[in-house]
Short mmCIF file of C-alpha atoms in Angstrom, two decimals:
data_model
loop_
_atom_site.label_atom_id
_atom_site.label_comp_id
_atom_site.label_asym_id
_atom_site.label_seq_id
_atom_site.Cartn_x
_atom_site.Cartn_y
_atom_site.Cartn_z
CA MET A 1 -170.88 -174.83 -0.93
CA GLU A 2 -169.19 -176.48 -4.30
CA LYS A 3 -167.14 -179.35 -1.75
CA PHE A 4 -169.71 -180.37 -0.23
CA ILE A 5 -171.63 -181.13 -3.56
CA LYS A 6 -168.33 -183.19 -5.21
CA GLN A 7 -168.45 -184.62 -1.30
CA ALA A 8 -171.44 -185.29 -1.06
CA ILE A 9 -172.12 -187.23 -4.59
CA TYR A 10 -168.19 -189.28 -3.59
CA ASN A 11 -169.84 -190.52 -1.16
CA ARG A 12 -172.59 -191.49 -3.33
CA GLY A 13 -170.05 -193.64 -5.27
CA ASP A 14 -170.16 -191.95 -8.22
CA THR A 15 -166.02 -190.53 -8.53
CA SER A 16 -166.83 -189.09 -12.80
CA PRO A 17 -165.60 -185.68 -13.26
CA ILE A 18 -168.63 -183.25 -11.96
CA GLN A 19 -169.04 -180.62 -14.91
CA LEU A 20 -171.96 -179.14 -14.28
CA ILE A 21 -173.37 -177.04 -10.59
CA ARG A 22 -175.90 -174.28 -11.06
CA PRO A 23 -179.22 -173.14 -8.16
CA VAL A 24 -182.72 -174.30 -8.15
CA SER A 25 -184.72 -172.31 -7.90
CA GLY A 26 -187.90 -172.57 -6.27
CA GLY A 27 -187.58 -173.43 -2.52
CA ASP A 28 -187.76 -171.44 0.54
CA ILE A 29 -186.20 -174.16 3.43
CA ASN A 30 -182.90 -175.61 1.72
CA GLN A 31 -180.24 -174.64 -0.88
CA ALA A 32 -181.25 -177.03 -3.99
CA SER A 33 -178.88 -177.45 -6.70
CA TYR A 34 -179.06 -179.28 -9.41
CA VAL A 35 -175.65 -181.76 -10.44
CA LYS A 36 -174.85 -183.13 -13.90
CA THR A 37 -171.80 -185.91 -13.90
CA GLU A 38 -170.03 -187.46 -16.52
CA LYS A 39 -171.40 -190.56 -15.39
CA GLU A 40 -176.04 -188.49 -13.82
CA GLU A 41 -177.92 -185.96 -13.06
CA TYR A 42 -178.38 -185.58 -9.68
CA PHE A 43 -181.05 -183.38 -7.60
CA ILE A 44 -179.46 -182.12 -4.56
CA LYS A 45 -181.21 -180.74 -1.19
CA TYR A 46 -178.72 -179.39 1.92
CA ASN A 47 -179.81 -177.63 4.97
CA ASN A 48 -177.24 -176.23 7.33
CA SER A 49 -179.37 -176.73 9.79
CA THR A 50 -181.68 -179.35 10.54
CA PRO A 51 -184.68 -180.27 12.92
CA PRO A 52 -183.98 -184.01 13.42
CA GLY A 53 -185.12 -186.15 11.33
CA PHE A 54 -186.18 -184.23 8.61
CA PHE A 55 -184.39 -185.54 5.55
CA GLN A 56 -184.95 -189.41 6.58
CA GLN A 57 -189.26 -188.75 6.82
CA GLU A 58 -189.06 -187.57 3.45
CA VAL A 59 -187.55 -190.65 2.21
CA GLN A 60 -189.19 -192.96 3.75
CA GLY A 61 -192.27 -190.71 2.39
CA LEU A 62 -191.06 -190.87 -0.40
CA THR A 63 -190.39 -194.63 -0.04
CA LYS A 64 -194.19 -195.86 1.15
CA ILE A 65 -195.77 -194.09 -1.90
CA LYS A 66 -193.05 -196.02 -4.79
CA GLU A 67 -194.03 -198.72 -2.80
CA THR A 68 -197.85 -198.21 -3.95
CA GLY A 69 -196.18 -199.12 -7.01
CA VAL A 70 -199.37 -196.03 -8.29
CA ILE A 71 -197.75 -193.34 -8.84
CA GLN A 72 -193.81 -191.80 -9.60
CA VAL A 73 -191.46 -190.04 -7.30
CA PRO A 74 -188.00 -189.25 -8.25
CA ASN A 75 -185.10 -192.19 -6.63
CA VAL A 76 -183.87 -191.33 -3.73
CA TYR A 77 -180.41 -191.57 -4.13
CA ASP A 78 -178.66 -191.00 -0.44
CA PHE A 79 -179.38 -188.37 2.48
CA HIS A 80 -176.91 -187.21 5.12
CA GLU A 81 -178.03 -185.55 8.79
CA SER A 82 -175.22 -184.59 11.58
CA THR A 83 -176.52 -184.32 15.10
CA GLU A 84 -174.22 -181.86 15.81
CA SER A 85 -174.03 -179.31 13.18
CA GLY A 86 -177.92 -179.61 12.12
CA GLU A 87 -176.12 -179.63 8.68
CA GLY A 88 -178.21 -182.13 6.10
CA TRP A 89 -178.29 -183.36 3.07
CA LEU A 90 -180.09 -185.20 0.70
CA ILE A 91 -179.44 -186.48 -3.10
CA LEU A 92 -182.56 -187.53 -4.80
CA GLU A 93 -182.29 -188.55 -9.52
CA TRP A 94 -182.77 -185.38 -11.63
CA ILE A 95 -186.34 -185.15 -12.53
CA GLN A 96 -187.06 -182.75 -15.66
CA GLY A 97 -189.46 -182.61 -19.16
CA GLU A 98 -192.73 -180.73 -20.32
CA LYS A 99 -196.91 -181.71 -19.33
CA ASN A 100 -198.68 -183.42 -21.77
CA GLY A 101 -202.37 -184.49 -23.00
CA LYS A 102 -202.37 -186.14 -21.18
CA THR A 103 -200.09 -185.38 -17.58
CA GLU A 104 -202.39 -183.73 -15.21
CA GLU A 105 -205.08 -186.03 -16.18
CA LEU A 106 -203.18 -189.20 -14.89
CA LEU A 107 -202.45 -187.60 -11.97
CA GLY A 108 -205.63 -187.38 -11.09
CA ARG A 109 -206.14 -190.80 -12.28
CA GLN A 110 -203.04 -191.85 -9.92
CA LEU A 111 -203.54 -189.94 -6.59
CA ALA A 112 -206.78 -192.10 -7.27
CA LEU A 113 -205.13 -195.63 -6.89
CA MET A 114 -202.26 -193.94 -4.18
CA HIS A 115 -206.05 -192.63 -1.83
CA SER A 116 -206.98 -196.14 -2.82
CA VAL A 117 -204.30 -198.04 -0.98
CA SER A 118 -205.06 -198.48 2.57
CA LYS A 119 -204.95 -199.30 6.18
CA ASP A 120 -206.99 -200.04 9.24
CA LYS A 121 -206.54 -196.73 11.20
CA PHE A 122 -205.34 -193.06 10.92
CA GLY A 123 -201.91 -191.61 11.05
CA PHE A 124 -198.59 -192.72 11.13
CA HIS A 125 -195.87 -194.17 12.73
CA HIS A 126 -193.41 -191.85 13.34
CA PRO A 127 -193.82 -187.37 12.78
CA SER A 128 -193.56 -186.00 9.78
CA TYR A 129 -193.00 -182.20 8.20
CA ILE A 130 -194.75 -179.53 7.29
CA GLY A 131 -192.44 -177.23 6.21
CA MET A 132 -190.09 -176.57 9.15
CA ILE A 133 -193.62 -177.75 11.96
CA GLU A 134 -193.22 -180.69 12.65
CA GLN A 135 -196.20 -183.45 12.91
CA PRO A 136 -197.19 -185.14 15.72
CA ASN A 137 -198.42 -188.40 14.54
CA GLN A 138 -200.18 -191.37 16.53
CA TYR A 139 -202.59 -194.36 14.72
CA TYR A 140 -206.37 -193.79 15.73
CA ASP A 141 -209.48 -195.05 14.95
CA LYS A 142 -211.68 -192.25 14.30
CA TRP A 143 -210.49 -189.91 12.38
CA ALA A 144 -211.69 -187.41 13.20
CA GLU A 145 -209.77 -188.01 16.45
CA TYR A 146 -206.52 -188.55 14.94
CA TYR A 147 -207.63 -184.52 13.02
CA THR A 148 -208.27 -183.05 15.67
CA LYS A 149 -206.09 -184.27 17.81
CA ASN A 150 -203.13 -184.73 15.15
CA ARG A 151 -203.53 -182.15 12.47
CA LEU A 152 -205.54 -178.68 13.80
CA LEU A 153 -205.07 -179.35 18.20
CA PRO A 154 -201.12 -178.60 17.01
CA GLN A 155 -201.72 -175.97 14.79
CA ILE A 156 -203.96 -174.18 17.04
CA GLU A 157 -201.18 -174.31 20.13
CA LEU A 158 -198.64 -172.94 18.18
CA ALA A 159 -200.39 -169.74 16.18
CA LYS A 160 -201.73 -169.05 20.55
CA LYS A 161 -197.59 -169.68 21.04
CA LYS A 162 -196.90 -167.46 18.32
CA GLY A 163 -199.65 -165.04 19.56
CA TYR A 164 -201.67 -165.03 16.79
CA LEU A 165 -204.96 -165.57 18.46
CA TYR A 166 -206.81 -162.87 19.87
CA GLN A 167 -209.37 -163.88 22.82
CA GLU A 168 -212.49 -164.87 19.77
CA ARG A 169 -210.78 -166.86 17.90
CA GLU A 170 -208.89 -168.89 20.27
CA ALA A 171 -212.12 -168.86 21.35
CA GLY A 172 -213.98 -170.23 17.93
CA LEU A 173 -211.21 -172.77 17.49
CA TYR A 174 -211.39 -174.32 21.18
CA GLU A 175 -215.34 -174.29 20.26
CA LEU A 176 -214.97 -175.95 16.99
CA LEU A 177 -212.58 -178.66 17.91
CA GLU A 178 -215.10 -179.94 20.56
CA LYS A 179 -217.59 -180.24 17.06
CA MET A 180 -215.18 -181.53 14.97
CA GLU A 181 -217.51 -184.75 15.45
CA LYS A 182 -220.70 -182.96 14.15
CA TRP A 183 -219.15 -182.45 10.52
CA LEU A 184 -216.76 -184.97 10.15
CA PRO A 185 -217.37 -189.03 8.61
CA HIS A 186 -217.88 -191.16 10.84
CA SER A 187 -216.93 -194.19 8.76
CA CYS A 188 -214.46 -193.51 5.89
CA GLU A 189 -210.84 -195.21 5.13
CA ALA A 190 -207.97 -194.83 5.93
CA SER A 191 -206.41 -194.21 2.92
CA LEU A 192 -202.85 -193.35 2.35
CA LEU A 193 -202.30 -189.33 1.68
CA HIS A 194 -199.10 -187.37 0.26
CA GLY A 195 -199.92 -185.08 2.95
CA ASP A 196 -198.61 -181.66 1.61
CA LEU A 197 -199.71 -181.40 -2.32
CA TRP A 198 -199.86 -178.29 -3.35
CA GLY A 199 -199.50 -177.02 -6.78
CA GLY A 200 -195.57 -177.22 -6.49
CA ASN A 201 -195.61 -180.29 -5.19
CA TRP A 202 -195.97 -182.65 -8.39
CA ILE A 203 -193.54 -182.59 -11.23
CA VAL A 204 -193.20 -184.24 -14.35
CA GLY A 205 -191.00 -186.24 -16.19
CA LYS A 206 -189.12 -186.53 -19.37
CA THR A 207 -192.60 -189.13 -21.19
CA GLY A 208 -194.51 -186.27 -19.14
CA ASP A 209 -196.24 -188.42 -16.56
CA PRO A 210 -196.43 -186.68 -13.37
CA TYR A 211 -193.50 -187.14 -10.07
CA LEU A 212 -195.14 -187.20 -6.69
CA ILE A 213 -192.37 -184.93 -4.26
CA ASP A 214 -192.03 -183.36 -0.84
CA PRO A 215 -194.25 -186.32 0.56
CA SER A 216 -195.12 -185.98 4.32
CA VAL A 217 -197.62 -189.18 4.35
CA PHE A 218 -200.02 -190.10 7.14
CA TYR A 219 -202.91 -192.46 6.59
CA GLY A 220 -205.92 -190.14 6.34
CA HIS A 221 -209.67 -189.43 4.96
CA SER A 222 -208.42 -188.69 1.50
CA GLU A 223 -211.07 -185.96 0.97
CA PHE A 224 -208.03 -183.82 2.90
CA GLU A 225 -205.58 -183.69 0.45
CA LEU A 226 -208.93 -182.89 -2.40
CA SER A 227 -209.32 -180.06 -0.04
CA PHE A 228 -205.64 -178.72 -0.16
CA THR A 229 -205.34 -179.04 -4.25
CA GLU A 230 -208.23 -176.46 -3.59
CA LEU A 231 -207.17 -173.87 -1.93
CA PHE A 232 -204.62 -172.64 -3.88
CA GLY A 233 -205.23 -174.38 -7.36
CA GLY A 234 -202.99 -175.49 -10.03
CA PHE A 235 -205.09 -178.29 -11.37
CA SER A 236 -206.79 -178.78 -14.35
CA SER A 237 -210.98 -180.01 -14.50
CA ALA A 238 -208.74 -182.71 -16.14
CA PHE A 239 -206.72 -184.14 -12.85
CA TYR A 240 -210.29 -183.93 -11.31
CA GLN A 241 -212.35 -185.32 -13.40
CA ALA A 242 -209.66 -188.68 -13.88
CA TYR A 243 -209.84 -188.42 -9.67
CA GLN A 244 -213.37 -189.43 -9.56
CA GLU A 245 -213.43 -191.58 -12.49
CA VAL A 246 -211.29 -194.34 -10.27
CA ARG A 247 -213.01 -191.89 -6.71
CA PRO A 248 -215.77 -190.84 -6.68
CA LEU A 249 -216.54 -187.73 -3.96
CA SER A 250 -218.84 -187.92 -1.36
CA PRO A 251 -222.15 -185.67 -1.77
CA GLU A 252 -221.17 -184.53 1.65
CA TYR A 253 -217.77 -182.92 -0.04
CA GLU A 254 -218.58 -179.35 -0.52
CA GLU A 255 -219.74 -179.10 3.69
CA ARG A 256 -216.35 -180.24 5.11
CA LYS A 257 -213.42 -179.19 2.69
CA THR A 258 -213.71 -175.41 4.67
CA LEU A 259 -213.46 -178.12 7.14
CA TYR A 260 -209.92 -179.91 6.34
CA GLN A 261 -208.50 -176.38 4.59
CA LEU A 262 -208.83 -174.67 7.57
CA PHE A 263 -205.43 -176.61 9.45
CA TYR A 264 -202.95 -175.08 5.68
CA LEU A 265 -204.54 -172.09 6.78
CA LEU A 266 -203.74 -172.56 10.15
CA VAL A 267 -200.18 -173.74 8.39
CA HIS A 268 -199.89 -170.98 7.18
CA LEU A 269 -200.47 -168.72 9.62
CA ASN A 270 -198.39 -169.53 11.70
CA LEU A 271 -195.53 -169.77 8.92
CA PHE A 272 -196.54 -166.60 7.06
CA GLY A 273 -198.42 -163.67 9.80
CA GLU A 274 -201.48 -162.35 10.43
CA ALA A 275 -202.58 -162.33 6.25
CA TYR A 276 -203.87 -165.72 6.75
CA GLY A 277 -205.90 -164.56 9.28
CA ARG A 278 -209.42 -163.41 8.42
CA SER A 279 -209.10 -166.58 5.71
CA VAL A 280 -208.88 -169.02 9.70
CA ASP A 281 -211.35 -166.76 10.94
CA ARG A 282 -213.86 -167.54 8.10
CA VAL A 283 -213.38 -170.82 8.77
CA TRP A 284 -213.82 -171.34 12.48
CA ARG A 285 -217.58 -168.56 11.98
CA TYR A 286 -218.85 -170.76 9.44
CA TYR A 287 -219.38 -173.75 11.40
CA VAL A 288 -219.69 -172.73 14.94
CA GLY A 289 -221.18 -168.92 14.30
#
C-alpha cells in the first residue's frame, strides 16, 4: 500500500519527501489514507476491484458541484482506473476543520443555492454509483418517469434478484410504481442534486465552511435530496431553517417525503439485507394499502 501511495503522489507531480501516511476510517468501500508530504496534504482512496468508471464518475460529480460556485468540494488532484487489474485510486485535497456556530446554517443555505442550479430535463448524461451499486441515468421530461425508471425500478429488480422480494412485497412495490404519478408533482424544477447526501457525506474545512463529498449527481426534485437528510439524521434545525429561507418547501413535502425515502431504504435493503425490509414494507403499504 505504501509503495502504491508513493507512486501515486509521484505521478501527481509531487516529488517532495513523504512525511506521514496513516489510514483514515469511515468508509466501507475503499481503503483511505491521509498523506502528508513536505509540499502538500492529501486524502487518497484506493480500491483493487473498482467497477468501470467508479472514480471517474465521482470526479465528474465533484467537478459539476464545484462549477456551481455556491458550495465547496475538495479539489481533485488525480485519479486512475485500470480496466485490466481493476485497481483504481483518487487523490483529493485534504480537508479538516471544526464546526462553528454558522457551519450548518451555511450548509443549508448553500445546498439550497445549489438546488437552484437547474436544467430543462431530469436525469444525467452518464450512470452513477450509490455505494457499489451502479445506477442508470438518462434524461426524462417528467420527474415521475425518471424517479420510477432510473431510481426505484432498478433497486426493486436488484432486490428481486437478491431474494429480498417475497410475494406480497413484490406485488405492493410494483403496484406503487404504477401509481407513482398520483403522488409526485407533475411540475417541478430539475435541480442539481448531490444524490447521496447523508450525514457522512459532508465535512468541515479549516474556516468552518461545509464541503460536500462522495456525490452521485443528477438533476431531480430537490425534495428527494431533503428527504434523505431526514432519514438517518446528521443535520440540525439550523440547516433546515436556512435551507427554507432560500427555497421554501412545498406544503405537500411531508406527504411525499416517505415516498422519496423508499429509494434509499431499497438501496440499504440491497446493500445490508433484510434488516431494512420492514421499513420498505411500511412505505409501500402506506401508499397502496
